Amino acid sequence: MPYANEMVDRQVGRNAELFAEAIADIDTPRERYPYLRILVSLVDQAHPEWRQAPNKDEQIVSLVDELSKGTLDTEEVTEVVQVREQELKQGML
């Protein structure tokens, strides 16, 4: 299936981009939360080089914003990234 635009990030892939756009169509933050967790995890796995970066959170939020074409609330995504990072630091994931 041909697409009119190029992928935002080849490491994450087209499916993650389409997933990000679909998440934006979900009505409430509570309903979006689990899907945002999955998307953030996909981005984190696609970019292991960011794991030690001091601005990793900002990089992930920026990429998710690009993937969704600006349709996701960056504050909401930032919150998801921060919660996930806290869990990683505590060894919960």
mmCIF file of N, CA and C in Angstrom:
data_model
loop_
_atom_site.group_PDB
_atom_site.id
_atom_site.type_symbol
_atom_site.label_atom_id
_atom_site.label_comp_id
_atom_site.label_asym_id
_atom_site.label_seq_id
_atom_site.Cartn_x
_atom_site.Cartn_y
_atom_site.Cartn_z
ATOM 1 N N MET A 1 0.843 -1.170 0.000
ATOM 2 C CA MET A 1 0.000 0.000 0.000
ATOM 3 C C MET A 1 0.894 1.241 0.000
ATOM 4 N N PRO A 2 0.795 2.067 -1.011
ATOM 5 C CA PRO A 2 1.631 3.270 -1.061
ATOM 6 C C PRO A 2 1.114 4.346 -0.099
ATOM 7 N N TYR A 3 2.064 5.060 0.513
ATOM 8 C CA TYR A 3 1.730 6.148 1.432
ATOM 9 C C TYR A 3 2.205 7.457 0.838
ATOM 10 N N ALA A 4 1.468 8.519 1.106
ATOM 11 C CA ALA A 4 1.786 9.826 0.535
ATOM 12 C C ALA A 4 3.019 10.452 1.184
ATOM 13 N N ASN A 5 3.320 10.072 2.416
ATOM 14 C CA ASN A 5 4.466 10.672 3.102
ATOM 15 C C ASN A 5 5.436 9.599 3.569
ATOM 16 N N GLU A 6 6.665 10.044 3.841
ATOM 17 C CA GLU A 6 7.674 9.105 4.329
ATOM 18 C C GLU A 6 7.484 8.849 5.813
ATOM 19 N N MET A 7 8.040 7.744 6.262
ATOM 20 C CA MET A 7 7.974 7.412 7.684
ATOM 21 C C MET A 7 8.730 8.458 8.492
ATOM 22 N N VAL A 8 8.229 8.728 9.663
ATOM 23 C CA VAL A 8 8.885 9.671 10.555
ATOM 24 C C VAL A 8 10.192 9.074 11.067
ATOM 25 N N ASP A 9 10.178 7.803 11.417
ATOM 26 C CA ASP A 9 11.341 7.149 12.001
ATOM 27 C C ASP A 9 11.339 5.689 11.568
ATOM 28 N N ARG A 10 12.327 5.306 10.791
ATOM 29 C CA ARG A 10 12.375 3.932 10.280
ATOM 30 C C ARG A 10 12.588 2.900 11.377
ATOM 31 N N GLN A 11 13.283 3.283 12.438
ATOM 32 C CA GLN A 11 13.530 2.324 13.520
ATOM 33 C C GLN A 11 12.235 1.971 14.246
ATOM 34 N N VAL A 12 11.335 2.924 14.362
ATOM 35 C CA VAL A 12 10.057 2.669 15.020
ATOM 36 C C VAL A 12 9.098 2.024 14.025
ATOM 37 N N GLY A 13 9.043 2.553 12.818
ATOM 38 C CA GLY A 13 8.261 1.939 11.757
ATOM 39 C C GLY A 13 6.907 2.573 11.493
ATOM 40 N N ARG A 14 6.356 2.216 10.362
ATOM 41 C CA ARG A 14 5.076 2.750 9.898
ATOM 42 C C ARG A 14 3.917 2.335 10.799
ATOM 43 N N ASN A 15 3.937 1.085 11.270
ATOM 44 C CA ASN A 15 2.822 0.627 12.119
ATOM 45 C C ASN A 15 2.728 1.436 13.406
ATOM 46 N N ALA A 16 3.866 1.775 13.991
ATOM 47 C CA ALA A 16 3.849 2.594 15.211
ATOM 48 C C ALA A 16 3.320 3.995 14.902
ATOM 49 N N GLU A 17 3.657 4.495 13.741
ATOM 50 C CA GLU A 17 3.161 5.805 13.324
ATOM 51 C C GLU A 17 1.635 5.775 13.177
ATOM 52 N N LEU A 18 1.123 4.763 12.521
ATOM 53 C CA LEU A 18 -0.322 4.615 12.360
ATOM 54 C C LEU A 18 -0.995 4.388 13.715
ATOM 55 N N PHE A 19 -0.328 3.649 14.594
ATOM 56 C CA PHE A 19 -0.830 3.401 15.945
ATOM 57 C C PHE A 19 -0.938 4.721 16.718
ATOM 58 N N ALA A 20 0.081 5.560 16.628
ATOM 59 C CA ALA A 20 0.080 6.859 17.311
ATOM 60 C C ALA A 20 -1.081 7.727 16.834
ATOM 61 N N GLU A 21 -1.310 7.727 15.538
ATOM 62 C CA GLU A 21 -2.416 8.506 14.985
ATOM 63 C C GLU A 21 -3.760 7.959 15.475
ATOM 64 N N ALA A 22 -3.870 6.653 15.583
ATOM 65 C CA ALA A 22 -5.121 6.034 16.039
ATOM 66 C C ALA A 22 -5.369 6.317 17.521
ATOM 67 N N ILE A 23 -4.313 6.348 18.319
ATOM 68 C CA ILE A 23 -4.467 6.629 19.746
ATOM 69 C C ILE A 23 -5.110 7.999 19.947
ATOM 70 N N ALA A 24 -4.747 8.943 19.110
ATOM 71 C CA ALA A 24 -5.287 10.302 19.233
ATOM 72 C C ALA A 24 -6.803 10.339 19.052
ATOM 73 N N ASP A 25 -7.351 9.355 18.394
ATOM 74 C CA ASP A 25 -8.803 9.301 18.175
ATOM 75 C C ASP A 25 -9.575 8.759 19.377
ATOM 76 N N ILE A 26 -8.874 8.233 20.367
ATOM 77 C CA ILE A 26 -9.526 7.703 21.567
ATOM 78 C C ILE A 26 -9.954 8.882 22.436
ATOM 79 N N ASP A 27 -11.150 8.776 23.003
ATOM 80 C CA ASP A 27 -11.790 9.913 23.663
ATOM 81 C C ASP A 27 -11.128 10.450 24.920
ATOM 82 N N THR A 28 -10.811 9.605 25.879
ATOM 83 C CA THR A 28 -10.365 10.117 27.173
ATOM 84 C C THR A 28 -8.922 9.716 27.480
ATOM 85 N N PRO A 29 -8.256 10.521 28.317
ATOM 86 C CA PRO A 29 -6.886 10.162 28.714
ATOM 87 C C PRO A 29 -6.811 8.795 29.392
ATOM 88 N N ARG A 30 -7.813 8.469 30.171
ATOM 89 C CA ARG A 30 -7.832 7.171 30.850
ATOM 90 C C ARG A 30 -7.866 6.020 29.849
ATOM 91 N N GLU A 31 -8.634 6.175 28.790
ATOM 92 C CA GLU A 31 -8.709 5.139 27.753
ATOM 93 C C GLU A 31 -7.435 5.111 26.907
ATOM 94 N N ARG A 32 -6.791 6.258 26.719
ATOM 95 C CA ARG A 32 -5.562 6.338 25.915
ATOM 96 C C ARG A 32 -4.345 5.787 26.651
ATOM 97 N N TYR A 33 -4.360 5.864 27.975
ATOM 98 C CA TYR A 33 -3.175 5.543 28.778
ATOM 99 C C TYR A 33 -2.508 4.204 28.418
ATOM 100 N N PRO A 34 -3.224 3.089 28.389
ATOM 101 C CA PRO A 34 -2.524 1.818 28.099
ATOM 102 C C PRO A 34 -1.904 1.796 26.702
ATOM 103 N N TYR A 35 -2.540 2.450 25.766
ATOM 104 C CA TYR A 35 -2.011 2.480 24.402
ATOM 105 C C TYR A 35 -0.782 3.380 24.313
ATOM 106 N N LEU A 36 -0.795 4.471 25.075
ATOM 107 C CA LEU A 36 0.381 5.328 25.129
ATOM 108 C C LEU A 36 1.548 4.590 25.767
ATOM 109 N N ARG A 37 1.260 3.780 26.770
ATOM 110 C CA ARG A 37 2.318 2.972 27.396
ATOM 111 C C ARG A 37 2.968 2.046 26.368
ATOM 112 N N ILE A 38 2.138 1.432 25.547
ATOM 113 C CA ILE A 38 2.654 0.534 24.506
ATOM 114 C C ILE A 38 3.497 1.318 23.511
ATOM 115 N N LEU A 39 3.000 2.470 23.071
ATOM 116 C CA LEU A 39 3.724 3.284 22.096
ATOM 117 C C LEU A 39 5.063 3.761 22.661
ATOM 118 N N VAL A 40 5.076 4.227 23.885
ATOM 119 C CA VAL A 40 6.319 4.672 24.525
ATOM 120 C C VAL A 40 7.302 3.511 24.625
ATOM 121 N N SER A 41 6.809 2.336 24.942
ATOM 122 C CA SER A 41 7.658 1.152 25.012
ATOM 123 C C SER A 41 8.254 0.814 23.645
ATOM 124 N N LEU A 42 7.454 0.925 22.601
ATOM 125 C CA LEU A 42 7.946 0.666 21.240
ATOM 126 C C LEU A 42 9.070 1.633 20.866
ATOM 127 N N VAL A 43 8.875 2.897 21.196
ATOM 128 C CA VAL A 43 9.893 3.910 20.895
ATOM 129 C C VAL A 43 11.161 3.617 21.695
ATOM 130 N N ASP A 44 11.008 3.291 22.954
ATOM 131 C CA ASP A 44 12.155 2.987 23.808
ATOM 132 C C ASP A 44 12.934 1.784 23.281
ATOM 133 N N GLN A 45 12.236 0.752 22.848
ATOM 134 C CA GLN A 45 12.897 -0.439 22.306
ATOM 135 C C GLN A 45 13.576 -0.158 20.971
ATOM 136 N N ALA A 46 12.995 0.743 20.189
ATOM 137 C CA ALA A 46 13.557 1.062 18.874
ATOM 138 C C ALA A 46 14.808 1.937 18.983
ATOM 139 N N HIS A 47 14.943 2.629 20.108
ATOM 140 C CA HIS A 47 16.079 3.531 20.288
ATOM 141 C C HIS A 47 16.838 3.232 21.585
ATOM 142 N N PRO A 48 17.520 2.096 21.641
ATOM 143 C CA PRO A 48 18.269 1.765 22.860
ATOM 144 C C PRO A 48 19.404 2.757 23.134
ATOM 145 N N GLU A 49 19.849 3.458 22.110
ATOM 146 C CA GLU A 49 20.931 4.439 22.289
ATOM 147 C C GLU A 49 20.497 5.622 23.159
ATOM 148 N N TRP A 50 19.197 5.803 23.346
ATOM 149 C CA TRP A 50 18.686 6.907 24.169
ATOM 150 C C TRP A 50 18.656 6.540 25.645
ATOM 151 N N ARG A 51 18.852 5.295 25.984
ATOM 152 C CA ARG A 51 18.667 4.850 27.370
ATOM 153 C C ARG A 51 19.564 5.588 28.363
ATOM 154 N N GLN A 52 20.736 5.978 27.957
ATOM 155 C CA GLN A 52 21.656 6.678 28.859
ATOM 156 C C GLN A 52 21.669 8.183 28.615
ATOM 157 N N ALA A 53 20.870 8.653 27.669
ATOM 158 C CA ALA A 53 20.834 10.087 27.357
ATOM 159 C C ALA A 53 20.165 10.864 28.494
ATOM 160 N N PRO A 54 20.722 12.019 28.843
ATOM 161 C CA PRO A 54 20.128 12.799 29.931
ATOM 162 C C PRO A 54 18.751 13.374 29.578
ATOM 163 N N ASN A 55 18.471 13.517 28.307
ATOM 164 C CA ASN A 55 17.189 14.075 27.872
ATOM 165 C C ASN A 55 16.319 13.031 27.176
ATOM 166 N N LYS A 56 16.448 11.789 27.606
ATOM 167 C CA LYS A 56 15.702 10.680 27.010
ATOM 168 C C LYS A 56 14.199 10.946 26.992
ATOM 169 N N ASP A 57 13.654 11.439 28.101
ATOM 170 C CA ASP A 57 12.218 11.703 28.188
ATOM 171 C C ASP A 57 11.776 12.667 27.094
ATOM 172 N N GLU A 58 12.538 13.746 26.926
ATOM 173 C CA GLU A 58 12.203 14.751 25.920
ATOM 174 C C GLU A 58 12.269 14.173 24.511
ATOM 175 N N GLN A 59 13.267 13.325 24.267
ATOM 176 C CA GLN A 59 13.412 12.714 22.949
ATOM 177 C C GLN A 59 12.221 11.817 22.627
ATOM 178 N N ILE A 60 11.804 11.024 23.595
ATOM 179 C CA ILE A 60 10.665 10.126 23.382
ATOM 180 C C ILE A 60 9.400 10.926 23.141
ATOM 181 N N VAL A 61 9.155 11.939 23.966
ATOM 182 C CA VAL A 61 7.952 12.761 23.816
ATOM 183 C C VAL A 61 7.951 13.458 22.448
ATOM 184 N N SER A 62 9.091 13.956 22.048
ATOM 185 C CA SER A 62 9.198 14.630 20.752
ATOM 186 C C SER A 62 8.899 13.677 19.599
ATOM 187 N N LEU A 63 9.449 12.470 19.672
ATOM 188 C CA LEU A 63 9.214 11.493 18.608
ATOM 189 C C LEU A 63 7.754 11.050 18.578
ATOM 190 N N VAL A 64 7.158 10.829 19.739
ATOM 191 C CA VAL A 64 5.738 10.453 19.786
ATOM 192 C C VAL A 64 4.885 11.571 19.190
ATOM 193 N N ASP A 65 5.250 12.812 19.464
ATOM 194 C CA ASP A 65 4.536 13.952 18.893
ATOM 195 C C ASP A 65 4.635 13.938 17.363
ATOM 196 N N GLU A 66 5.829 13.659 16.860
ATOM 197 C CA GLU A 66 6.014 13.562 15.403
ATOM 198 C C GLU A 66 5.220 12.395 14.819
ATOM 199 N N LEU A 67 5.275 11.252 15.503
ATOM 200 C CA LEU A 67 4.563 10.068 15.012
ATOM 201 C C LEU A 67 3.060 10.329 14.903
ATOM 202 N N SER A 68 2.523 11.073 15.862
ATOM 203 C CA SER A 68 1.078 11.337 15.875
ATOM 204 C C SER A 68 0.706 12.570 15.063
ATOM 205 N N LYS A 69 1.715 13.189 14.439
ATOM 206 C CA LYS A 69 1.496 14.425 13.676
ATOM 207 C C LYS A 69 0.900 15.524 14.555
ATOM 208 N N GLY A 70 1.343 15.555 15.800
ATOM 209 C CA GLY A 70 0.932 16.601 16.731
ATOM 210 C C GLY A 70 -0.460 16.456 17.301
ATOM 211 N N THR A 71 -1.074 15.296 17.121
ATOM 212 C CA THR A 71 -2.458 15.123 17.589
ATOM 213 C C THR A 71 -2.557 14.630 19.024
ATOM 214 N N LEU A 72 -1.456 14.142 19.593
ATOM 215 C CA LEU A 72 -1.469 13.704 20.984
ATOM 216 C C LEU A 72 -1.002 14.845 21.883
ATOM 217 N N ASP A 73 -1.559 14.923 23.069
ATOM 218 C CA ASP A 73 -1.189 15.934 24.053
ATOM 219 C C ASP A 73 0.191 15.598 24.610
ATOM 220 N N THR A 74 1.153 16.493 24.423
ATOM 221 C CA THR A 74 2.524 16.207 24.860
ATOM 222 C C THR A 74 2.632 16.100 26.383
ATOM 223 N N GLU A 75 1.804 16.831 27.116
ATOM 224 C CA GLU A 75 1.823 16.721 28.574
ATOM 225 C C GLU A 75 1.374 15.332 29.022
ATOM 226 N N GLU A 76 0.382 14.811 28.334
ATOM 227 C CA GLU A 76 -0.115 13.467 28.639
ATOM 228 C C GLU A 76 0.966 12.422 28.344
ATOM 229 N N VAL A 77 1.645 12.581 27.229
ATOM 230 C CA VAL A 77 2.716 11.656 26.859
ATOM 231 C C VAL A 77 3.880 11.776 27.840
ATOM 232 N N THR A 78 4.210 12.994 28.232
ATOM 233 C CA THR A 78 5.285 13.217 29.198
ATOM 234 C C THR A 78 4.995 12.501 30.507
ATOM 235 N N GLU A 79 3.758 12.575 30.954
ATOM 236 C CA GLU A 79 3.361 11.904 32.187
ATOM 237 C C GLU A 79 3.545 10.387 32.067
ATOM 238 N N VAL A 80 3.154 9.832 30.936
ATOM 239 C CA VAL A 80 3.302 8.387 30.708
ATOM 240 C C VAL A 80 4.777 8.004 30.712
ATOM 241 N N VAL A 81 5.611 8.798 30.056
ATOM 242 C CA VAL A 81 7.046 8.513 30.005
ATOM 243 C C VAL A 81 7.643 8.566 31.410
ATOM 244 N N GLN A 82 7.272 9.566 32.191
ATOM 245 C CA GLN A 82 7.803 9.704 33.549
ATOM 246 C C GLN A 82 7.386 8.543 34.449
ATOM 247 N N VAL A 83 6.142 8.130 34.354
ATOM 248 C CA VAL A 83 5.678 6.984 35.152
ATOM 249 C C VAL A 83 6.455 5.732 34.763
ATOM 250 N N ARG A 84 6.634 5.534 33.476
ATOM 251 C CA ARG A 84 7.360 4.358 32.992
ATOM 252 C C ARG A 84 8.816 4.381 33.469
ATOM 253 N N GLU A 85 9.436 5.543 33.416
ATOM 254 C CA GLU A 85 10.821 5.676 33.866
ATOM 255 C C GLU A 85 10.949 5.379 35.360
ATOM 256 N N GLN A 86 9.999 5.857 36.155
ATOM 257 C CA GLN A 86 10.012 5.569 37.588
ATOM 258 C C GLN A 86 9.911 4.067 37.837
ATOM 259 N N GLU A 87 9.043 3.415 37.087
ATOM 260 C CA GLU A 87 8.885 1.964 37.229
ATOM 261 C C GLU A 87 10.167 1.234 36.832
ATOM 262 N N LEU A 88 10.814 1.708 35.777
ATOM 263 C CA LEU A 88 12.078 1.085 35.358
ATOM 264 C C LEU A 88 13.146 1.247 36.430
ATOM 265 N N LYS A 89 13.210 2.427 37.031
ATOM 266 C CA LYS A 89 14.199 2.685 38.082
ATOM 267 C C LYS A 89 13.944 1.827 39.317
ATOM 268 N N GLN A 90 12.668 1.568 39.596
ATOM 269 C CA GLN A 90 12.315 0.744 40.760
ATOM 270 C C GLN A 90 12.343 -0.743 40.468
ATOM 271 N N GLY A 91 12.637 -1.099 39.215
ATOM 272 C CA GLY A 91 12.723 -2.494 38.842
ATOM 273 C C GLY A 91 11.378 -3.173 38.676
ATOM 274 N N MET A 92 10.339 -2.372 38.431
ATOM 275 C CA MET A 92 8.988 -2.951 38.294
ATOM 276 C C MET A 92 8.736 -3.474 36.881
ATOM 277 N N LEU A 93 9.511 -3.044 35.910
ATOM 278 C CA LEU A 93 9.312 -3.533 34.542
ATOM 279 C C LEU A 93 10.441 -4.461 34.139
#
